[in-house]
Every structure is written in C-alpha cells, then in structure tokens.
Tab-separated table of C-alpha atoms in Angstrom:
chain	number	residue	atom	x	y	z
A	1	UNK	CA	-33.751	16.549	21.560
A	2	UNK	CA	-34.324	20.250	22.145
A	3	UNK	CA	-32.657	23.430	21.875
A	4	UNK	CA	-32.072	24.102	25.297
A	5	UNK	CA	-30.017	21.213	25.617
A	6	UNK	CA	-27.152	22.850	24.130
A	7	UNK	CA	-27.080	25.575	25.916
A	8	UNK	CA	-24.733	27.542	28.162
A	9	UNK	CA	-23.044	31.044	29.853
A	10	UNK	CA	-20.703	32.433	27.959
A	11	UNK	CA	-18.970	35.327	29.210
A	12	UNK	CA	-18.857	38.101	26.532
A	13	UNK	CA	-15.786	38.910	26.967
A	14	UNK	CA	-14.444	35.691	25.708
A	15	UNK	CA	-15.837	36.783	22.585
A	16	UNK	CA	-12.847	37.307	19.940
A	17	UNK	CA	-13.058	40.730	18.100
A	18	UNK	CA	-10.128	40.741	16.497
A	19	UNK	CA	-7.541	37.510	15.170
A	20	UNK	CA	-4.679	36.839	16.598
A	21	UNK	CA	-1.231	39.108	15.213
A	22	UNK	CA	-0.584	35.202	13.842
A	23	UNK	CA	-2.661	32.613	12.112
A	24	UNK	CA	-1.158	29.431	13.930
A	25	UNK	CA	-1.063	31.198	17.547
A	26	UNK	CA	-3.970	30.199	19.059
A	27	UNK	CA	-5.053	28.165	21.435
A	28	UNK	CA	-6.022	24.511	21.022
A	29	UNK	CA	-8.167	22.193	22.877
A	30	UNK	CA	-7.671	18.323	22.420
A	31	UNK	CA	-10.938	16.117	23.343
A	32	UNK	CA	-10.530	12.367	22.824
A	33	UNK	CA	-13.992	11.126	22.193
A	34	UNK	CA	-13.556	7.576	23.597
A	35	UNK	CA	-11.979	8.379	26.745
A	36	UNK	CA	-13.502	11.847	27.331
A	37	UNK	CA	-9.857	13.002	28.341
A	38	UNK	CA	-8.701	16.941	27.519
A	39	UNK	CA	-5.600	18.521	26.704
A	40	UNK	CA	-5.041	21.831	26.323
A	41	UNK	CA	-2.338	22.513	23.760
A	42	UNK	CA	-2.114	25.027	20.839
A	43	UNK	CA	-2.805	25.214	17.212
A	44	UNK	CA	1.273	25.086	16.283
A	45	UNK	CA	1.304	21.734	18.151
A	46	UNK	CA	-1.631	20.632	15.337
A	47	UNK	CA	1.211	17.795	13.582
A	48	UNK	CA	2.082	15.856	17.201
A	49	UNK	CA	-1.511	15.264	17.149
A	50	UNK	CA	-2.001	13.855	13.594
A	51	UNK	CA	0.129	10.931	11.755
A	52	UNK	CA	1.864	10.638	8.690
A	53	UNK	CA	-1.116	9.180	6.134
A	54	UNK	CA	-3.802	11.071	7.942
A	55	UNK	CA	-5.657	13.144	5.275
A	56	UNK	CA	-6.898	16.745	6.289
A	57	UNK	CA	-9.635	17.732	4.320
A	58	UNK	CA	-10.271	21.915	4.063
A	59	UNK	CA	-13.415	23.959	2.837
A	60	UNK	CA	-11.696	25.943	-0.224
A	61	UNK	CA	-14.965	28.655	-0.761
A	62	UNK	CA	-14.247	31.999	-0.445
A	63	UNK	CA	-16.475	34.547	1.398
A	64	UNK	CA	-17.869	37.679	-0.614
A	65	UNK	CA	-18.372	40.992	0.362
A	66	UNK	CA	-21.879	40.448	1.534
A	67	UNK	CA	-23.111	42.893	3.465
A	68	UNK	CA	-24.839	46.239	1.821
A	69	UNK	CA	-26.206	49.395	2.995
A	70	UNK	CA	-29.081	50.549	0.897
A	71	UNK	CA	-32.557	53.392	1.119
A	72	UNK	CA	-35.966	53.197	0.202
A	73	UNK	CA	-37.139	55.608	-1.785
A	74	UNK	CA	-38.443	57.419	1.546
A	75	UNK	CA	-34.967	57.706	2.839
A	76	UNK	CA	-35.261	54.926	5.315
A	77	UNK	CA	-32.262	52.316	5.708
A	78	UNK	CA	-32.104	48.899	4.421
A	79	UNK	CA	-29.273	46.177	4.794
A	80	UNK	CA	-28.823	43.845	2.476
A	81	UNK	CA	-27.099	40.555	3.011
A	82	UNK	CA	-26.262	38.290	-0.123
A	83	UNK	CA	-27.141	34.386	0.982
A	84	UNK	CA	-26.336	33.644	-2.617
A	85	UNK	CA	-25.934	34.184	-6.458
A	86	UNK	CA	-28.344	33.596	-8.975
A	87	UNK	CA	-28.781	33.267	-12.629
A	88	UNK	CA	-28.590	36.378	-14.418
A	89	UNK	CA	-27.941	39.563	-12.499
A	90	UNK	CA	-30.453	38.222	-9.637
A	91	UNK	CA	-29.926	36.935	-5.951
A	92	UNK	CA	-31.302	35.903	-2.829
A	93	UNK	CA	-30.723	37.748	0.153
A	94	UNK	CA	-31.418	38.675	3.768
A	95	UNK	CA	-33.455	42.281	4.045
A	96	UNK	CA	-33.762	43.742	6.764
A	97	UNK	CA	-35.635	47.681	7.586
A	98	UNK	CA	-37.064	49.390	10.144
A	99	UNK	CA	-40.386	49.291	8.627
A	100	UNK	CA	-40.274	46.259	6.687
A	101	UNK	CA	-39.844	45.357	2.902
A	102	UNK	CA	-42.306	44.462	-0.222
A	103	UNK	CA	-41.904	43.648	-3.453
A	104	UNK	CA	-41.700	45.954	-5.939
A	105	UNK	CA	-39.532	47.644	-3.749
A	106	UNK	CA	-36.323	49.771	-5.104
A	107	UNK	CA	-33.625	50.144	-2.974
A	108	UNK	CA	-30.949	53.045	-3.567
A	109	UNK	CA	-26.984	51.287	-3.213
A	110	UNK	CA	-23.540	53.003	-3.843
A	111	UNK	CA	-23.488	50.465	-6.900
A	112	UNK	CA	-26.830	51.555	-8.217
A	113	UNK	CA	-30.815	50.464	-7.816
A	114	UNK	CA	-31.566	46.675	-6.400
A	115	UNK	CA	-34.975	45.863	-7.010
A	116	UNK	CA	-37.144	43.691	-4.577
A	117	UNK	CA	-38.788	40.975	-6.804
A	118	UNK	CA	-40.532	38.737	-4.455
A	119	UNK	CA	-40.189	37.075	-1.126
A	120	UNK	CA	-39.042	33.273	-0.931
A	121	UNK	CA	-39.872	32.068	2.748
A	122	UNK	CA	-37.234	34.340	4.984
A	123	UNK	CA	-35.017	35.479	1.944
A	124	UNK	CA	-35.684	38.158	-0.788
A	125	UNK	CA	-34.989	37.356	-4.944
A	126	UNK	CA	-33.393	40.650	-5.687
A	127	UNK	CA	-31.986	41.890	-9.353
A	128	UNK	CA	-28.877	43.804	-9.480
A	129	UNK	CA	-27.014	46.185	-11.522
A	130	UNK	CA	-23.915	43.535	-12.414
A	131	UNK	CA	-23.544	39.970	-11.629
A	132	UNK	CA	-24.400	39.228	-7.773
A	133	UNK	CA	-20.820	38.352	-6.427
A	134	UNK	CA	-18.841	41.107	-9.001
A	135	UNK	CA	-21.047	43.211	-7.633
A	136	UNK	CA	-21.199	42.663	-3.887
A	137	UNK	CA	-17.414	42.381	-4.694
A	138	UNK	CA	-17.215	45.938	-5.342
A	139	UNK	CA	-19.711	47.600	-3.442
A	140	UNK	CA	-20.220	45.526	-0.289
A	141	UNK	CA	-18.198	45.175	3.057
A	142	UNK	CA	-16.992	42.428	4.886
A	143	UNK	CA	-19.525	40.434	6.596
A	144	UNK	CA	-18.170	40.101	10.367
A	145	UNK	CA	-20.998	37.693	12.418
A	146	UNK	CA	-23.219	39.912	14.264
A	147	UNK	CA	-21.328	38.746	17.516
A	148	UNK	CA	-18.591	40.995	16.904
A	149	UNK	CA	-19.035	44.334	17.887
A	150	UNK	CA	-17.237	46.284	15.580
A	151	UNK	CA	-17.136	48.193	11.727
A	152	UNK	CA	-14.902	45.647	9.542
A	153	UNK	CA	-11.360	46.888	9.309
A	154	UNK	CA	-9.564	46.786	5.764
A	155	UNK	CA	-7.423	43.948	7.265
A	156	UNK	CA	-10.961	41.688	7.871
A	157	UNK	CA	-10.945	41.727	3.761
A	158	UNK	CA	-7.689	39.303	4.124
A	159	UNK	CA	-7.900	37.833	7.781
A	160	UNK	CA	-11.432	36.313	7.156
A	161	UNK	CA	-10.119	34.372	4.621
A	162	UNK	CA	-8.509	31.064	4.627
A	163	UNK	CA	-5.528	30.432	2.633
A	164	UNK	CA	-7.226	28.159	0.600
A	165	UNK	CA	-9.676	30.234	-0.272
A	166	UNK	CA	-10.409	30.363	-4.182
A	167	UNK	CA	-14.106	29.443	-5.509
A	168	UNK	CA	-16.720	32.593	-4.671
A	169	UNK	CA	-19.999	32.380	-3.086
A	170	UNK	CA	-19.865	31.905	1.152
A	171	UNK	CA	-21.304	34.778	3.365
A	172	UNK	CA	-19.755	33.490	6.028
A	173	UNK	CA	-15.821	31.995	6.590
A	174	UNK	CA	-15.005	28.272	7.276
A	175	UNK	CA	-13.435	29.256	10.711
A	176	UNK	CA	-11.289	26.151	11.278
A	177	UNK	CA	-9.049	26.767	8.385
A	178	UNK	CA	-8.522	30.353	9.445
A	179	UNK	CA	-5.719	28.977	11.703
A	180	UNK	CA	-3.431	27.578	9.181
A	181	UNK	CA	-0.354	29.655	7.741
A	182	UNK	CA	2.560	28.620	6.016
A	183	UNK	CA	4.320	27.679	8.499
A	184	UNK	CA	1.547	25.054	9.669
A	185	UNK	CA	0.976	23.790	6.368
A	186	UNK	CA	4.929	23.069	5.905
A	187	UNK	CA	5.073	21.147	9.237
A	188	UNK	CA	2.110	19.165	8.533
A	189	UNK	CA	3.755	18.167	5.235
A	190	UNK	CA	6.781	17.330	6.982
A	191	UNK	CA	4.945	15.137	9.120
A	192	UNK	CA	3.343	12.990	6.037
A	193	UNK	CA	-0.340	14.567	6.537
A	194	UNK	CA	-1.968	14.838	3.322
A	195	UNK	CA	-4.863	17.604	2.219
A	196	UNK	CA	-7.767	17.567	-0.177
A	197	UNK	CA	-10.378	20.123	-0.420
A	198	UNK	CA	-14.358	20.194	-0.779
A	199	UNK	CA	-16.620	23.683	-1.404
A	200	UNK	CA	-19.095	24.424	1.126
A	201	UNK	CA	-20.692	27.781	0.355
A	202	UNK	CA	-21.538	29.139	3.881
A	203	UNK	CA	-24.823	30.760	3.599
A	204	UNK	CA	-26.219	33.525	5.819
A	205	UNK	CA	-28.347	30.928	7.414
A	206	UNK	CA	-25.304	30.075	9.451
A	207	UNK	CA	-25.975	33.165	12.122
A	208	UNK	CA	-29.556	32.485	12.516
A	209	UNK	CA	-30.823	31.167	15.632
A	210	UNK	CA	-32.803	27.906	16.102
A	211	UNK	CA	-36.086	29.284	16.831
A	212	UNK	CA	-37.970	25.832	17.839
A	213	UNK	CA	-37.877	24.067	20.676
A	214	UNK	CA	-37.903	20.522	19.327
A	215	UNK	CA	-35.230	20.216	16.843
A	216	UNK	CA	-37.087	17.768	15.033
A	217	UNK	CA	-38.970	20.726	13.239
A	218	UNK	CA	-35.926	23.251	12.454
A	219	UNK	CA	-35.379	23.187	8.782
A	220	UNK	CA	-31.853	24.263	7.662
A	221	UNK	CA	-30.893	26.707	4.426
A	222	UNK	CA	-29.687	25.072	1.788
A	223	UNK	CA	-26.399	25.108	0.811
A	224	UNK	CA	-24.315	24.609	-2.518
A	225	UNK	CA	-21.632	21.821	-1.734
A	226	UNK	CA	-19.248	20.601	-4.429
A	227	UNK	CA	-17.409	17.431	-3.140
A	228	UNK	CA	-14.758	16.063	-6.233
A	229	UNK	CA	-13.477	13.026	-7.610
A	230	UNK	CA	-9.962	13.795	-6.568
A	231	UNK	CA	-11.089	14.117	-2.890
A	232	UNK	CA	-13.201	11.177	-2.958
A	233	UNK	CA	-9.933	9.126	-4.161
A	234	UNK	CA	-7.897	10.309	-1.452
A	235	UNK	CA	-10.565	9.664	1.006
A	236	UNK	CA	-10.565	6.262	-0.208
A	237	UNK	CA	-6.170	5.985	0.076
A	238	UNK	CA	-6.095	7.509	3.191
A	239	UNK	CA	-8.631	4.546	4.474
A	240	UNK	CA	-6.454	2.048	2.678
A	241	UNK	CA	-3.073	2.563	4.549
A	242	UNK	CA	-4.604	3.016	8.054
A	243	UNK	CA	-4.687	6.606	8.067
A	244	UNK	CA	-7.483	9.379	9.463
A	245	UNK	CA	-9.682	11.555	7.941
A	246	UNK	CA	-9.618	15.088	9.885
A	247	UNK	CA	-12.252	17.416	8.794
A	248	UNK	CA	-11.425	20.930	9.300
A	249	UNK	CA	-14.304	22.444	10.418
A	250	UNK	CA	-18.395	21.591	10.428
A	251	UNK	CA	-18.829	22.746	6.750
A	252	UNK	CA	-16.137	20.283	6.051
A	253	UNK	CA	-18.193	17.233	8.225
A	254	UNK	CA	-21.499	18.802	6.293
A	255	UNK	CA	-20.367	18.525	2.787
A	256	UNK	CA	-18.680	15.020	3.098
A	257	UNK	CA	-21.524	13.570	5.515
A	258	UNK	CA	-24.391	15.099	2.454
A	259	UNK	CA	-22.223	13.506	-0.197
A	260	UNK	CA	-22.055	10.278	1.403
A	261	UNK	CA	-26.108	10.395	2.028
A	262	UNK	CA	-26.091	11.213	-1.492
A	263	UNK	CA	-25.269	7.574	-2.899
A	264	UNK	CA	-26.938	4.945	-3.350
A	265	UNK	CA	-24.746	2.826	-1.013
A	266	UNK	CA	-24.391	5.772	1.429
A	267	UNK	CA	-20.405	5.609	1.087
A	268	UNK	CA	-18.435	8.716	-0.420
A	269	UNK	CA	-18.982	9.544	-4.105
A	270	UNK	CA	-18.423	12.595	-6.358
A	271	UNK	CA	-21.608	14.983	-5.741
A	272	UNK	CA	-22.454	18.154	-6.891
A	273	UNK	CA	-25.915	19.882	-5.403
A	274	UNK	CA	-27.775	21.349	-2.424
A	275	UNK	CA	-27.636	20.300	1.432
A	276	UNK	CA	-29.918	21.221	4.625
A	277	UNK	CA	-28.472	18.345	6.469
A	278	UNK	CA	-28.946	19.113	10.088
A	279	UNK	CA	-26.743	17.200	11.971
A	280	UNK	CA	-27.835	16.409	15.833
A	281	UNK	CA	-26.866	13.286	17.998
A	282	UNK	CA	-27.325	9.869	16.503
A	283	UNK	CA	-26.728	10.842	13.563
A	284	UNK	CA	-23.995	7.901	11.799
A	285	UNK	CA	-20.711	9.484	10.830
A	286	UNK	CA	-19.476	7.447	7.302
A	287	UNK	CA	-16.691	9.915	6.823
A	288	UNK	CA	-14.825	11.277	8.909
A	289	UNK	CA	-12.230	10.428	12.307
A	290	UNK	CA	-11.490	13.617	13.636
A	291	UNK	CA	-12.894	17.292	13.362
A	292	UNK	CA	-11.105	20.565	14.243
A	293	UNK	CA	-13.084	23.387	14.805
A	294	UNK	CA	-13.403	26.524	16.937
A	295	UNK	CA	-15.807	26.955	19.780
A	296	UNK	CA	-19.916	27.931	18.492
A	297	UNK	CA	-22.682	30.142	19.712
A	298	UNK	CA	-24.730	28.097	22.335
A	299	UNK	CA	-28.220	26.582	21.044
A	300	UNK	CA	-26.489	26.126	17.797
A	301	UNK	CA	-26.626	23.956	14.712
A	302	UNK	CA	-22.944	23.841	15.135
A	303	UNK	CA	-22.420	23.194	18.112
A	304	UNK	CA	-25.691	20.451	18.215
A	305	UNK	CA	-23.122	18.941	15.441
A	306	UNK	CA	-19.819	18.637	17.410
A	307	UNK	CA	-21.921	17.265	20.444
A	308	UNK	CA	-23.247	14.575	17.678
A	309	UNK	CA	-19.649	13.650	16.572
A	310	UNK	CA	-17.806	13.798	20.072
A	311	UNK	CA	-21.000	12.897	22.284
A	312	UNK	CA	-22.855	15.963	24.364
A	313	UNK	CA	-21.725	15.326	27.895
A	314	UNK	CA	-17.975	15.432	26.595
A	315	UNK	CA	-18.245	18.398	24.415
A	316	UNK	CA	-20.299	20.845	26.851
A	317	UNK	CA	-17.887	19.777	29.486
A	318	UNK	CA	-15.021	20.483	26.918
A	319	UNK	CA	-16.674	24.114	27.057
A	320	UNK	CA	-17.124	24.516	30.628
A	321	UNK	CA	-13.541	23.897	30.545
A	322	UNK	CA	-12.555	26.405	27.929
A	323	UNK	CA	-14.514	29.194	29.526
A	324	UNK	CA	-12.787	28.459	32.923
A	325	UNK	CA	-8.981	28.403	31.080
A	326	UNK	CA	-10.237	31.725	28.796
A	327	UNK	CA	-9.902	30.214	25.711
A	328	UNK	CA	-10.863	32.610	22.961
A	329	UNK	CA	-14.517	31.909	21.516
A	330	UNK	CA	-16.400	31.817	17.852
A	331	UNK	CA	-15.052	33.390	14.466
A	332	UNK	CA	-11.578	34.446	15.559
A	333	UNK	CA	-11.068	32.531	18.504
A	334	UNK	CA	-9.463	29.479	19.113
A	335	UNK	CA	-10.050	26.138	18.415
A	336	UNK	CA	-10.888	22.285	19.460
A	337	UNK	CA	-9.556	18.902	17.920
A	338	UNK	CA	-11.782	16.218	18.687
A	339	UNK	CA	-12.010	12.600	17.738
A	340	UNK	CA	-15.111	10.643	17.290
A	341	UNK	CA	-16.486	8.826	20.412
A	342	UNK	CA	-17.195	5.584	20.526
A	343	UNK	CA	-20.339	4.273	18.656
C-alpha cells in the first residue's frame, strides 16, 4: 500500500488546542467493524458500549518534560527533544538548528551544558548534567505535538497526562486514556469491566511523517514496551468467560500485538524489549476485540493502524463523517470506539 492512501482534508479548525473543561466530555464515535454501521455517542456513554467481563487494557507510561531550548556557543538556537533515556547521564534526542548540528557540539541549557556526542541515524546521543528524565523533569517544558499552535500552559503539565500515568519515559501522551476520570472509571466498574495495564514509552518518532511512498520501506523508531505477567493472566480470563479485550489506544494494540509476535507460538506472553512494529492492513490481530482511540494526522502510522484493525473503507468513511458532524480532532480531541471487522 502507499501513503497516499490514507490520506484526507482536514479542516484546521477541527484541530483541538485546548481539552475539554472535563475529561469524560467528549465526543465519541462508535464504528462496528463487521457491519460498517456508525453511531455517534459520547465518551460518558463508554459502559453501554462494553459488558461486564470485558477487560480494558490502558498504557500506564508517563510523558516527560521533553522539550528544551538550548544555544550554540555562537548564540544561535537549538531545540532539543528527549526520544529517550540512556545509561548514565546520556540520551538520545531530536536536534534541531537553524544551521545544523555536529558532534562535539556544546549546547548552553537553563540546567547547564549538553554535549553533542555523535549522530545515530535521525537522533543525537547527548550527555547531560543529571540523569536524562530528572533532568528534562526540571528544566524542560511540556511537549504539546507540533499541531497545536500554542506555548504549553502550566495546566498541559497535568491535562496531558492520563490518570494512570506512573512509569517515566514517553515524549508523547497515550491520547485514548486522556478521556477517563473518576467518574468513568467508577461506572465502568459498576458495569463489571475489568482493567490491566501495559507500558508503551511513546517516542518522538510518533510526530514524524511517513516520508516514502511505498510503506513497505518506512522503518519505525523503536520503542521500549513492558507487557506483564499480571496482564497476560487477565488477558487470558477475560478470553475464558466470553469477554472482550478493548485496547485503549494504538500504543496499547502496539505493545500487546509486539508481545504476542514475540513468542514462540505467537500468542500473548510476558515480554520485556524494543518494538518498530508497523502496523498496516493485513496485518493478523491475536489480541485484541475492540480499540478506542481519538482521530490521527492523515498519512499516518496511526491512522494506517486503525484502518488495519477496522478495515480502510470503514474507517476513512468514519472520518469523512466526523469532519462533517465537527468532531474534535488529534491530541485533545475526541475519540472513536471501533470493533474489529471481519477477517
């Protein structure tokens, strides 16, 4: 397949710039992969759609403070985005300048000298003053996606974070899960739906275009997944009564789908390690029944991955019909539930 079929018009001002005054208040899009049938309903009215023994399964990483303003020695600027933390006080991150970088490089931060070591394909192996995420911790800002047009507010340090967040190390948020509150989670629990959690570490790869034109040659960043016994068991009990097994969100499908590729028998197993599966139509689901996840950039890995679970023709429709009701788009915008079509 190619890039360009996954593209469309997106009006830019269906671009969310800001979240909603309330977590569970958006908008919510129901696509029923077998029949191709949409509903257009909203996040609060998440539990109607699920059933007591269906198992959602949440991305619990938590994203860092990973953007940096720095200067070369000459005075030009530099940005620095963390993709991730290494041993010792070192990284690898996204530079970017006006007149390029090189290694040997010192850059000047608010938190003290970064030194360029050397250059790993697109990404940068930097050392730092402190250990990479204490340190972006304390000196960097929120890293809003370059679609929204705006300086981070002190209320993005808490509103681009899920609830669940806890274990360090994504650059960018698990979207999906940015809809649930309290209130959510109690009525989902009330209904009998159970949760479990995998780590996904959302690396700065995620707001990179695809650059070729035959996906068959795009190569993905790699990304640190952690994907636990205890989730793998109640995979397995939610299978056993009957019940469903919702991913929320595509870093969700990701790190289940690359744990399941991971075994020997290509069923789900405790695994621990680094993915750069790249997810297009045809791929075989082994996982999961249901994905929730907000609307993606066109001519994206993200969205080439809901077309793969739901089918293309259903979920580019889905969006012509989201554009034309003004649902809210990307980051904070609203959201989809779809179930898998029929293989």
């Amino acid at each position: 397949m190619h890039r360009e079929d996954f593209s469309y018009h997106l009006p830019p001002e269906l671009i969310a710039q800001t979240p909603l005054a309330e977590r569970s208040a958006s908008r919510l899009l129901v696509l029923e992969g077998r029949s191709g049938a949409l509903t257009d309903a909203a996040i609060a009215e998440l539990p109607a759609y699920l059933a007591a023994g269906d198992l959602l399964v949440f991305n619990d990483t938590r994203v860092v403070a990973a953007r940096l303003a720095g200067a070369k020695p000459t005075g030009g600027r530099v940005e620095i985005f963390l993709e991730r933390a290494l041993a010792g006080h070192e990284a690898l991150a996204q530079l970017s300048a006006s007149k390029g970088v090189r290694e040997g490089l010192s850059i000047a931060t608010a938190g003290g000298e970064v030194r360029v070591l050397e250059q790993r394909a697109d990404l940068w192996r930097i050392a730092l003053p402190d250990d990479a995420l204490d340190f972006f911790e304390r000196w960097g800002e929120v890293p809003l996606p370059p679609y929204i047009d705006r300086a981070p507010l002190p209320s993005d340090r808490e509103r681009y974070q899920s609830i669940f967040a806890r274990e360090r190390g994504a650059v960018a948020a698990p979207t999906a899960s940015l809809h649930f509150d309290a209130t959510l989670m109690a009525a989902l629990e009330a209904r009998g739906v159970e949760r479990a959690f995998v780590t996904l570490h959302v690396g700065a790869g995620t707001f990179q275009p695809v650059r070729v034109g035959d996906l068959a040659t795009h190569r993905m960043h790699a990304e640190q997944v952690t994907v636990s016994r205890a989730t793998c068991e109640a995979v397995a009990r939610t299978r056993a009564r009957g019940g469903r097994v919702v991913a929320v969100g595509t870093t969700v499908i990701r790190a289940l789908e690359a744990a399941a590729l991971a075994a020997a028998d290509r069923t789900l197993a405790p695994w621990r390690g680094e993915t750069e599966l790249f997810i297009t139509p045809g791929f075989r689901f082994r996982v999961s029944d249901a994905l929730l996840t907000n609307f993606h950039l066109p001519e994206s890995t993200l969205l080439m991955l809901v077309c793969a679970f739901a089918g293309r023709e259903a979920v580019l429709g889905a969006y012509r019909h989201a554009i034309a009701a003004r649902y809210r788009f990307f980051s904070y915008g609203d959201a989809m539930l779809l179930t898998a079509r029929a293989a």
